[in-house]
PDB file of N, CA, C and O in Angstrom:
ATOM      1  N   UNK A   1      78.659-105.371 -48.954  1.00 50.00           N
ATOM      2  CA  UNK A   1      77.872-106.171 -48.030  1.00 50.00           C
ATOM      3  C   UNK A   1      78.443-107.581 -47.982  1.00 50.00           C
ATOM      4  O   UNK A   1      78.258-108.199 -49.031  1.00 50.00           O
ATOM      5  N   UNK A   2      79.115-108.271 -46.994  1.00 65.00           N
ATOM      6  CA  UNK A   2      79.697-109.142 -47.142  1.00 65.00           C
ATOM      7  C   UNK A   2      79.123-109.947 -45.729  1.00 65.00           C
ATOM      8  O   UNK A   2      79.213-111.164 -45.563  1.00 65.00           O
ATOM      9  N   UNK A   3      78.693-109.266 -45.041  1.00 80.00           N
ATOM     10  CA  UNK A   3      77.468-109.919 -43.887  1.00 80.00           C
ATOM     11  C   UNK A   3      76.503-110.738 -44.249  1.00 80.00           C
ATOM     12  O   UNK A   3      75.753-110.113 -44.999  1.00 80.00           O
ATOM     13  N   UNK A   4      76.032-112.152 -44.050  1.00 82.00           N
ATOM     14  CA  UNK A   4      75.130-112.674 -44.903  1.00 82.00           C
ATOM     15  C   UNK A   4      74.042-111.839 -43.720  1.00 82.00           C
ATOM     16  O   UNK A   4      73.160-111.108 -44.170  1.00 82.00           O
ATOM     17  N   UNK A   5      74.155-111.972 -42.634  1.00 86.00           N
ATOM     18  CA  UNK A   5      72.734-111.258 -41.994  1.00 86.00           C
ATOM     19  C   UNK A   5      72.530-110.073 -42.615  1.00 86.00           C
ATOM     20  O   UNK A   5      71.362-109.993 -42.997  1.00 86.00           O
ATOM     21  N   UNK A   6      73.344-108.878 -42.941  1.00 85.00           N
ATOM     22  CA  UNK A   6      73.148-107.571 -43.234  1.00 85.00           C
ATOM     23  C   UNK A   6      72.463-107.831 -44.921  1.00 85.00           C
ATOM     24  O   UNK A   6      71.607-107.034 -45.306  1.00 85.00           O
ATOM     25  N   UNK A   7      72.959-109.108 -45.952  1.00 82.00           N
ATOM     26  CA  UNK A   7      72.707-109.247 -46.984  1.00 82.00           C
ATOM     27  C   UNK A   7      71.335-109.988 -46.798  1.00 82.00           C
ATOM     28  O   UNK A   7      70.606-110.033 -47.789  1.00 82.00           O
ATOM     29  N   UNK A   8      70.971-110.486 -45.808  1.00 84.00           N
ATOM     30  CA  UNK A   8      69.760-111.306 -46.117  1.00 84.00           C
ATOM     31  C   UNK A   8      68.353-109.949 -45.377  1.00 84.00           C
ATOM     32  O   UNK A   8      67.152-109.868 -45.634  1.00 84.00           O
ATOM     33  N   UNK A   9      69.265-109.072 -44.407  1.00 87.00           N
ATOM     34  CA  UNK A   9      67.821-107.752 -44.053  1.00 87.00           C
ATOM     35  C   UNK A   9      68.113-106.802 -45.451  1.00 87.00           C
ATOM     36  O   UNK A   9      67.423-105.783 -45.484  1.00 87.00           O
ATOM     37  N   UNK A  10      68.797-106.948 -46.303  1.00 84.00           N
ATOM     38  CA  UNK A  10      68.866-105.839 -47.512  1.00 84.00           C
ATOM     39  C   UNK A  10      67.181-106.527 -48.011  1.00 84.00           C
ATOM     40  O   UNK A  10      66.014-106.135 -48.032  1.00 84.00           O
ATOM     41  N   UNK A  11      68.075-107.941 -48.410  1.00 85.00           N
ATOM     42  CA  UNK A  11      66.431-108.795 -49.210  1.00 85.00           C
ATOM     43  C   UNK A  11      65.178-108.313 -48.725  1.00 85.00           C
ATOM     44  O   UNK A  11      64.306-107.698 -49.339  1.00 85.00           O
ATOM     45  N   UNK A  12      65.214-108.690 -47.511  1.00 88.00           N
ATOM     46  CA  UNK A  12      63.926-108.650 -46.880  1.00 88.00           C
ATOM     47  C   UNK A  12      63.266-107.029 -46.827  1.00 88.00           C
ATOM     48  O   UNK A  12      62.110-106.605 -46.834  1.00 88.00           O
ATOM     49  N   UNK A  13      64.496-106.428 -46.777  1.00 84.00           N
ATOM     50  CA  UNK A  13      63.314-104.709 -46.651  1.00 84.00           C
ATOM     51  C   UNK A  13      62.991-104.569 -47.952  1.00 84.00           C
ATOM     52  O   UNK A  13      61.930-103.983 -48.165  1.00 84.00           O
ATOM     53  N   UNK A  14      63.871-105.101 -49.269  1.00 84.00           N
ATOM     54  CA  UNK A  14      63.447-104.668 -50.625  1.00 84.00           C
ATOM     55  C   UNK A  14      62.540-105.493 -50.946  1.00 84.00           C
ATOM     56  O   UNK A  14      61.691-105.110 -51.751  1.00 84.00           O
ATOM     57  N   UNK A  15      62.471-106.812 -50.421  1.00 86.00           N
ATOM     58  CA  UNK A  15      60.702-107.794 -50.970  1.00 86.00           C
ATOM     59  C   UNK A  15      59.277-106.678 -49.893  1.00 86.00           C
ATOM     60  O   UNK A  15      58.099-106.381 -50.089  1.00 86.00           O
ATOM     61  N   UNK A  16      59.844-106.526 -49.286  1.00 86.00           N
ATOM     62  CA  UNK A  16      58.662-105.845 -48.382  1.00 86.00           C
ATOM     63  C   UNK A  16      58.366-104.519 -49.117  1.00 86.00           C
ATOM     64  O   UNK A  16      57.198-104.283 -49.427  1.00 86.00           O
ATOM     65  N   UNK A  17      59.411-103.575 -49.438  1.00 82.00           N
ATOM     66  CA  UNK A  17      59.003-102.682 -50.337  1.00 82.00           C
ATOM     67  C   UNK A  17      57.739-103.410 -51.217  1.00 82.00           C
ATOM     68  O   UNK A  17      56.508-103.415 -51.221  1.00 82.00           O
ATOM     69  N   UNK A  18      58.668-103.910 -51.824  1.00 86.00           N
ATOM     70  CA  UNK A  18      57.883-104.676 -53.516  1.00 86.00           C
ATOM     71  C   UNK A  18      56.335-104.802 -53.235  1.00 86.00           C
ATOM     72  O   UNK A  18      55.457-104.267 -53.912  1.00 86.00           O
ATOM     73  N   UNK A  19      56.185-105.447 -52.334  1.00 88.00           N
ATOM     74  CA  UNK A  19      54.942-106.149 -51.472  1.00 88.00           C
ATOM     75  C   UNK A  19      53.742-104.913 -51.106  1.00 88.00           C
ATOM     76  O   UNK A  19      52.535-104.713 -51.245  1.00 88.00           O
ATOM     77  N   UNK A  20      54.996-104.239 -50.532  1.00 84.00           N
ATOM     78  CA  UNK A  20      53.980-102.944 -49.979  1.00 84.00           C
ATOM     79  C   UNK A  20      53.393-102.006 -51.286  1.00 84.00           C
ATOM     80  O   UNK A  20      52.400-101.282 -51.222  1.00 84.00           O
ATOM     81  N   UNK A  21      54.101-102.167 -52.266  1.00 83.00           N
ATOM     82  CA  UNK A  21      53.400-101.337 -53.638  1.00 83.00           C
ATOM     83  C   UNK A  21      52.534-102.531 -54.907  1.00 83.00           C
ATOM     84  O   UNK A  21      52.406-102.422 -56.127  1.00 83.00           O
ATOM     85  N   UNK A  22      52.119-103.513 -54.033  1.00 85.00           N
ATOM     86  CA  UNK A  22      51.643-104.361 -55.119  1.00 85.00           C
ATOM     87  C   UNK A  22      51.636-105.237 -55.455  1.00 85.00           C
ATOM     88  O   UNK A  22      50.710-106.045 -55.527  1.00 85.00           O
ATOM     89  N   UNK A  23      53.532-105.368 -55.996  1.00 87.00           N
ATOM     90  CA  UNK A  23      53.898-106.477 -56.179  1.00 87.00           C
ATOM     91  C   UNK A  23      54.263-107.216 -55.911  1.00 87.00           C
ATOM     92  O   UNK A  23      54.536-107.300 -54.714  1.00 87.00           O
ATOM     93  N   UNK A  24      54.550-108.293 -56.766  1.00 86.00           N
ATOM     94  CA  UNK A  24      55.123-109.925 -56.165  1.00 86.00           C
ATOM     95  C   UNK A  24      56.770-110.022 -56.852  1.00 86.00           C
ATOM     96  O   UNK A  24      57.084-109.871 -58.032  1.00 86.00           O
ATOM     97  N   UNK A  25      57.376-110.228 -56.050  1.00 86.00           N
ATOM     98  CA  UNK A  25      58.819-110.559 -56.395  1.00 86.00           C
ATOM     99  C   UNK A  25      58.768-112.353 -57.095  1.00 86.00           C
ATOM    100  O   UNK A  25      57.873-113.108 -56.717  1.00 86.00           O
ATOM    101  N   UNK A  26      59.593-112.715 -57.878  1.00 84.00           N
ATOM    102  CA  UNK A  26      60.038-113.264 -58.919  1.00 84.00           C
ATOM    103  C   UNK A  26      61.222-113.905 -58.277  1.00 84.00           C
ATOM    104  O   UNK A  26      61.161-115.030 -57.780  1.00 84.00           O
ATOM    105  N   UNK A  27      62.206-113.235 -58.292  1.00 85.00           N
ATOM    106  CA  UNK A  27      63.394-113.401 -58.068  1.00 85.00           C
ATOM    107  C   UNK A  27      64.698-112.262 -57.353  1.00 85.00           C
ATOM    108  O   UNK A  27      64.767-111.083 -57.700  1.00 85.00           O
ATOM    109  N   UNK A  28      65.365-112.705 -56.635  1.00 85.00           N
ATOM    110  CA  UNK A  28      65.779-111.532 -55.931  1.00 85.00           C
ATOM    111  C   UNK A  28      67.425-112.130 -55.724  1.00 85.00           C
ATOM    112  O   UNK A  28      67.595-113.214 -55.166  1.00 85.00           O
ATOM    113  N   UNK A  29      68.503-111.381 -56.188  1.00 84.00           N
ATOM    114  CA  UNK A  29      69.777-112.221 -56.239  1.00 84.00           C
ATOM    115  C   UNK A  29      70.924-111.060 -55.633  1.00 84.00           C
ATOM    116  O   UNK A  29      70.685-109.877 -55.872  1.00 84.00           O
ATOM    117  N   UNK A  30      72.314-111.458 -54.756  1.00 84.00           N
ATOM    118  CA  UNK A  30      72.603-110.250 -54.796  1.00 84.00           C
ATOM    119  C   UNK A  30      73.758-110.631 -56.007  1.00 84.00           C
ATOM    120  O   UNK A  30      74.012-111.725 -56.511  1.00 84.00           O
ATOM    121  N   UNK A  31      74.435-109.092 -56.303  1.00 83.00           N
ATOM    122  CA  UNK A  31      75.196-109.277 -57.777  1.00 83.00           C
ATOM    123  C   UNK A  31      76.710-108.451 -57.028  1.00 83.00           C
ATOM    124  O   UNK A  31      76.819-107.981 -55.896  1.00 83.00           O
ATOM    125  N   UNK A  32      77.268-108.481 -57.632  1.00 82.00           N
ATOM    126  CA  UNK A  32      78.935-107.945 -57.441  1.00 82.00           C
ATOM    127  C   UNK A  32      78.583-105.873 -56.830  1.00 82.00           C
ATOM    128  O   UNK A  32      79.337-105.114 -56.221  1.00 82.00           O
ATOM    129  N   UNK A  33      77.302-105.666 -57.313  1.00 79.00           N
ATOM    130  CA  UNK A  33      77.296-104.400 -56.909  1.00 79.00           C
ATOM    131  C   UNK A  33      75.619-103.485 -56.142  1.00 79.00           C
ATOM    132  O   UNK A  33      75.065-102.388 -56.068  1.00 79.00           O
ATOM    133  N   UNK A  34      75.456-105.195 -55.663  1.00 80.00           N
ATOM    134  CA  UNK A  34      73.783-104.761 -54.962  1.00 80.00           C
ATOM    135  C   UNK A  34      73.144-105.679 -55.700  1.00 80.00           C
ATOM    136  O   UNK A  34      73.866-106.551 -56.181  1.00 80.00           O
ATOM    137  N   UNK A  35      71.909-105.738 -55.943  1.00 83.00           N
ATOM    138  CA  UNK A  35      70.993-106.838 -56.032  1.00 83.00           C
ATOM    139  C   UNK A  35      70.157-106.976 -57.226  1.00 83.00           C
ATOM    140  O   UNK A  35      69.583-105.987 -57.682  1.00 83.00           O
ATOM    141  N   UNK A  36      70.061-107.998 -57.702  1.00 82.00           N
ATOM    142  CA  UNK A  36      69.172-108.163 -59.277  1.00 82.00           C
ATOM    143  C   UNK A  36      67.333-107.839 -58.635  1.00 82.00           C
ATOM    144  O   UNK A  36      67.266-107.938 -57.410  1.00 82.00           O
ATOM    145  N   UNK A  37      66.712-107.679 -58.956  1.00 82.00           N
ATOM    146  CA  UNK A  37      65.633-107.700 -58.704  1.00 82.00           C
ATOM    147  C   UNK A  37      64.383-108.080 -59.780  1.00 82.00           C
ATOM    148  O   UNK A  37      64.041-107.120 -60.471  1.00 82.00           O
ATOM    149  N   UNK A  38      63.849-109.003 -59.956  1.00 83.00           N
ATOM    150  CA  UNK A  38      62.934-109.386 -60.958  1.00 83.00           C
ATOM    151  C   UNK A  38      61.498-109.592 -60.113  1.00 83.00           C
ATOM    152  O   UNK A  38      61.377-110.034 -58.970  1.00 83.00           O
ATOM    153  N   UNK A  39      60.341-109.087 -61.125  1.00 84.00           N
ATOM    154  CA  UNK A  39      59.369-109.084 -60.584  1.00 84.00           C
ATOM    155  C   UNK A  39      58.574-109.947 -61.538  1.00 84.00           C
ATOM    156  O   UNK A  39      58.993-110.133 -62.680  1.00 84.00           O
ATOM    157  N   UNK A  40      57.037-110.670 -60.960  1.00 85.00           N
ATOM    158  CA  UNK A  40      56.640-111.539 -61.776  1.00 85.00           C
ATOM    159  C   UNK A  40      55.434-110.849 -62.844  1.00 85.00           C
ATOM    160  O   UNK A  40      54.921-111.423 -63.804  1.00 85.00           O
ATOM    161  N   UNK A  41      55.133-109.325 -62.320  1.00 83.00           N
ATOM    162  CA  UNK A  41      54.427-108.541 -63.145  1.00 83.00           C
ATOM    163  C   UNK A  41      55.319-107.469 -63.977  1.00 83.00           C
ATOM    164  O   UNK A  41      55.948-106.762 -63.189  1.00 83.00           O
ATOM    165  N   UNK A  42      55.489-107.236 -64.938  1.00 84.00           N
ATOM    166  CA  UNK A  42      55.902-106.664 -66.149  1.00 84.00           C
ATOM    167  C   UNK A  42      55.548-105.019 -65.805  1.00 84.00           C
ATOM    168  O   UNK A  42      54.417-104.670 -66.145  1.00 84.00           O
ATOM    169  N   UNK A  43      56.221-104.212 -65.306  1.00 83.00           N
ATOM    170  CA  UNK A  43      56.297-102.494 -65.464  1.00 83.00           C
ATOM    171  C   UNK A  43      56.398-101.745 -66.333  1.00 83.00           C
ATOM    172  O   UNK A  43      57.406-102.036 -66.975  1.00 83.00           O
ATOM    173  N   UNK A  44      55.637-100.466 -66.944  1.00 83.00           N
ATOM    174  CA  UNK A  44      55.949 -99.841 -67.395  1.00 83.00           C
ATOM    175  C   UNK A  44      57.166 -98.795 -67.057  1.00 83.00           C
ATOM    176  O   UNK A  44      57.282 -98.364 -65.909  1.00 83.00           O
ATOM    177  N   UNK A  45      58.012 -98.429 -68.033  1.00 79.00           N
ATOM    178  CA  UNK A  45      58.590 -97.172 -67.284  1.00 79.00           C
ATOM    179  C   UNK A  45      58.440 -96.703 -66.021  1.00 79.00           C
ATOM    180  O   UNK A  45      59.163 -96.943 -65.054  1.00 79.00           O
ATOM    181  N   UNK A  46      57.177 -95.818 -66.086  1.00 85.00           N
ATOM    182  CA  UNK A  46      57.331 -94.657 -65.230  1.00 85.00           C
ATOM    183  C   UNK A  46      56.917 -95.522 -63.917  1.00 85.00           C
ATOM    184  O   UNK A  46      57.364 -95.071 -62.863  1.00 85.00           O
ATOM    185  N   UNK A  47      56.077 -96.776 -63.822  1.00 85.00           N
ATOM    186  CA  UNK A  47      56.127 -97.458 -62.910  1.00 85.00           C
ATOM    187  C   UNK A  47      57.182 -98.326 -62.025  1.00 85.00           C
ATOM    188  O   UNK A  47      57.126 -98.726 -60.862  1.00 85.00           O
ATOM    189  N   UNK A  48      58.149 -98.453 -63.023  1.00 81.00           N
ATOM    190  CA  UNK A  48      59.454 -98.763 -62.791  1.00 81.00           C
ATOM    191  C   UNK A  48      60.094 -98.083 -61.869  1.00 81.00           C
ATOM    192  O   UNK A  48      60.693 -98.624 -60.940  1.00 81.00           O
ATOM    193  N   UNK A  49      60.006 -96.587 -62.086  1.00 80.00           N
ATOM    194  CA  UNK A  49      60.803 -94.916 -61.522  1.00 80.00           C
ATOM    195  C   UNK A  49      60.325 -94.856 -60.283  1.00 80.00           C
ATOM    196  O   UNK A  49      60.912 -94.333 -59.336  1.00 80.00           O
ATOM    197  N   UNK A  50      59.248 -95.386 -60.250  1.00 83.00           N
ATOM    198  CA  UNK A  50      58.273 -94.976 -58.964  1.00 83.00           C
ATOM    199  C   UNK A  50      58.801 -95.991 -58.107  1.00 83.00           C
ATOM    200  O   UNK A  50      59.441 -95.715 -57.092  1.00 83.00           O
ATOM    201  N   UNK A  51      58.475 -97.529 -58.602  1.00 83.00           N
ATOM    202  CA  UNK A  51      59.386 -98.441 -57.727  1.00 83.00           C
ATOM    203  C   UNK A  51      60.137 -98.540 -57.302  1.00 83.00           C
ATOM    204  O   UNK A  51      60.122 -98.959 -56.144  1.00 83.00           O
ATOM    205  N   UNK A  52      61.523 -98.168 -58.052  1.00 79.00           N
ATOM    206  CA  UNK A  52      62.811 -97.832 -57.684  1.00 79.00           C
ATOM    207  C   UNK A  52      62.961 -96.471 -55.988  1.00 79.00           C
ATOM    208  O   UNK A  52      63.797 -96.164 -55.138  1.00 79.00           O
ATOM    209  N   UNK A  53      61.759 -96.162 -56.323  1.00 80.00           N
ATOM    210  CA  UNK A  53      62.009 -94.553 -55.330  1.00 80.00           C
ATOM    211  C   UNK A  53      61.807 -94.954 -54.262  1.00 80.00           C
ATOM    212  O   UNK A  53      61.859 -94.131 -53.348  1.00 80.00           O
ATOM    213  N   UNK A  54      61.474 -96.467 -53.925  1.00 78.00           N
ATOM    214  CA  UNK A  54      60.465 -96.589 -52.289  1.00 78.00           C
ATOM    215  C   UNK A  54      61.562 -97.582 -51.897  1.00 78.00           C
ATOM    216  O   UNK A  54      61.090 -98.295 -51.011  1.00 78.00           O
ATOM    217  N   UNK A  55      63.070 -98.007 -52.226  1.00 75.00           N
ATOM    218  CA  UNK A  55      63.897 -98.756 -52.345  1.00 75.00           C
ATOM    219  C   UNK A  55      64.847 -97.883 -50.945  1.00 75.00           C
ATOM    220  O   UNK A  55      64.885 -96.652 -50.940  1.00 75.00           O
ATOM    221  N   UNK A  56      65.382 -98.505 -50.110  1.00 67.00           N
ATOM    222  CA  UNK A  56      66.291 -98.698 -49.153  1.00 67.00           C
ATOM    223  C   UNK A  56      67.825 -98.182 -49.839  1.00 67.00           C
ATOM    224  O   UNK A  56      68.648 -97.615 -49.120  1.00 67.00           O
ATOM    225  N   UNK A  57      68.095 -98.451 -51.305  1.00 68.00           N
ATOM    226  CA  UNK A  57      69.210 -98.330 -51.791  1.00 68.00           C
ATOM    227  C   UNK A  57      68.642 -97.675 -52.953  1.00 68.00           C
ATOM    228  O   UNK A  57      67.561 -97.828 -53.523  1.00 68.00           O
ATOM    229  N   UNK A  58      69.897 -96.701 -53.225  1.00 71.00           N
ATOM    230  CA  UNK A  58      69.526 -96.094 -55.322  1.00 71.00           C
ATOM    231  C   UNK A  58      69.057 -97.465 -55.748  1.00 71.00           C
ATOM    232  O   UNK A  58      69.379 -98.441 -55.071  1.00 71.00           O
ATOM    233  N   UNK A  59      68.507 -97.561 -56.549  1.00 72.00           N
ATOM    234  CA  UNK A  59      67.924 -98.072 -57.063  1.00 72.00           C
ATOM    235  C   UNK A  59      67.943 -97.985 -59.452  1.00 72.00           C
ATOM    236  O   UNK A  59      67.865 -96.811 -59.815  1.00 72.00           O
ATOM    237  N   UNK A  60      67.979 -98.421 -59.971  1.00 68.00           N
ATOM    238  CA  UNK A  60      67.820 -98.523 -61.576  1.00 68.00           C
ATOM    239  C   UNK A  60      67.468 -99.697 -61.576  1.00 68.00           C
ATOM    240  O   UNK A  60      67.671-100.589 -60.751  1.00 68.00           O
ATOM    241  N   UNK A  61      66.613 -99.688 -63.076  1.00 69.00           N
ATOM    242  CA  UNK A  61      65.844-100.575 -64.123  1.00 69.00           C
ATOM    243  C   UNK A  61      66.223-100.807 -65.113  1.00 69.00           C
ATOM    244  O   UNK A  61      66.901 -99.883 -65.563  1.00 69.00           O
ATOM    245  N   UNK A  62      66.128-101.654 -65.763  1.00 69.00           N
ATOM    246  CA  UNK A  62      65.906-102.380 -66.813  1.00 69.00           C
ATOM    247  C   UNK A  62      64.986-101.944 -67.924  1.00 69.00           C
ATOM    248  O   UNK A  62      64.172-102.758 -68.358  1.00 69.00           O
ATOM    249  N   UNK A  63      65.044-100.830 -68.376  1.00 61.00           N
ATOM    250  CA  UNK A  63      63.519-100.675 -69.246  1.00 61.00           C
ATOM    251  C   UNK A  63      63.404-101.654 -70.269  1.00 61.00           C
ATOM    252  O   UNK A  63      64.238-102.479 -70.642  1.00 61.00           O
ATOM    253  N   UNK A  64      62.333-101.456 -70.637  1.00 60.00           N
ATOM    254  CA  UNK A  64      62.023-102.803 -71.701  1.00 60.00           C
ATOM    255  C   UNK A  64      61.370-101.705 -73.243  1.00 60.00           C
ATOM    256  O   UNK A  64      60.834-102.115 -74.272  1.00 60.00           O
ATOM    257  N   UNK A  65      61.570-100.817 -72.992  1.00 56.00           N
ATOM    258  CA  UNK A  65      61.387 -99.722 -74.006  1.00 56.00           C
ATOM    259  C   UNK A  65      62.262-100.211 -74.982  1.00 56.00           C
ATOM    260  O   UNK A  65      63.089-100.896 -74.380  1.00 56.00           O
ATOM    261  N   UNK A  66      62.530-100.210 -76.314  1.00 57.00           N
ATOM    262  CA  UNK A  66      63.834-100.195 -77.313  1.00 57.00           C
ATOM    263  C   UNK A  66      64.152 -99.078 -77.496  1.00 57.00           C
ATOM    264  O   UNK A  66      65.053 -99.001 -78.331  1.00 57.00           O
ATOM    265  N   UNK A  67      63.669 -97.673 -76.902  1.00 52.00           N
ATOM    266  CA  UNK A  67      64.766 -96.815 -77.213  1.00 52.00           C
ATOM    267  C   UNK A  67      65.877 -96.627 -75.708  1.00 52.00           C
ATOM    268  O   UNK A  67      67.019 -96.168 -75.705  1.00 52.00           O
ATOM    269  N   UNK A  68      65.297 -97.009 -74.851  1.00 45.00           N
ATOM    270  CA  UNK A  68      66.223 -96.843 -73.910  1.00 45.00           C
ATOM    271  C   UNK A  68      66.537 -98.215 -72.971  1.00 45.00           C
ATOM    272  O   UNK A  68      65.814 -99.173 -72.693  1.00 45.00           O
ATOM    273  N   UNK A  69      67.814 -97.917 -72.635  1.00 41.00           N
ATOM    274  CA  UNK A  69      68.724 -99.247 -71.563  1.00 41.00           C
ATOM    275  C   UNK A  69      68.653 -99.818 -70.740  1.00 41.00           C
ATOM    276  O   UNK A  69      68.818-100.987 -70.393  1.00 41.00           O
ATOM    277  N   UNK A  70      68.195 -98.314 -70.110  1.00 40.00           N
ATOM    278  CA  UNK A  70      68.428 -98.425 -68.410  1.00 40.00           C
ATOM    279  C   UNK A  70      67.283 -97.171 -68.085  1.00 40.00           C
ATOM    280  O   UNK A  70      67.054 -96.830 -66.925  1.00 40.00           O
TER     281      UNK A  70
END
């Protein structure tokens, strides 16, 4: 994505996701391979999985579990 318009409607459909399930976005950055995404409410797992699924792009997390990474 090297379009800032095409990079700035990525943002906007993934805050609107966010929005549409609840939450409030935090912070939203893009990175060398798609976009950081931080939220200002704290997910569990499986709430995480679910979030990720309503995403425009694959989508992964961050778990905050200590047995797992990602």
């Amino acid at each position: 994505m090297k379009d800032y318009t095409e990079i700035w409607q990525m943002k906007d459909s993934i805050t609107t996701g966010v929005e549409a399930n609840g939450y409030a976005v935090w912070d939203i950055q893009q990175t060398f391979d798609g976009f950081k995404l931080e939220l200002i409410t704290h997910l569990d797992d499986e709430a995480s999985s679910d979030l990720c699924g309503q995403f425009p792009l694959s989508a992964d997390y961050m778990s905050s579990s200590p047995k797992a990474r990602r």
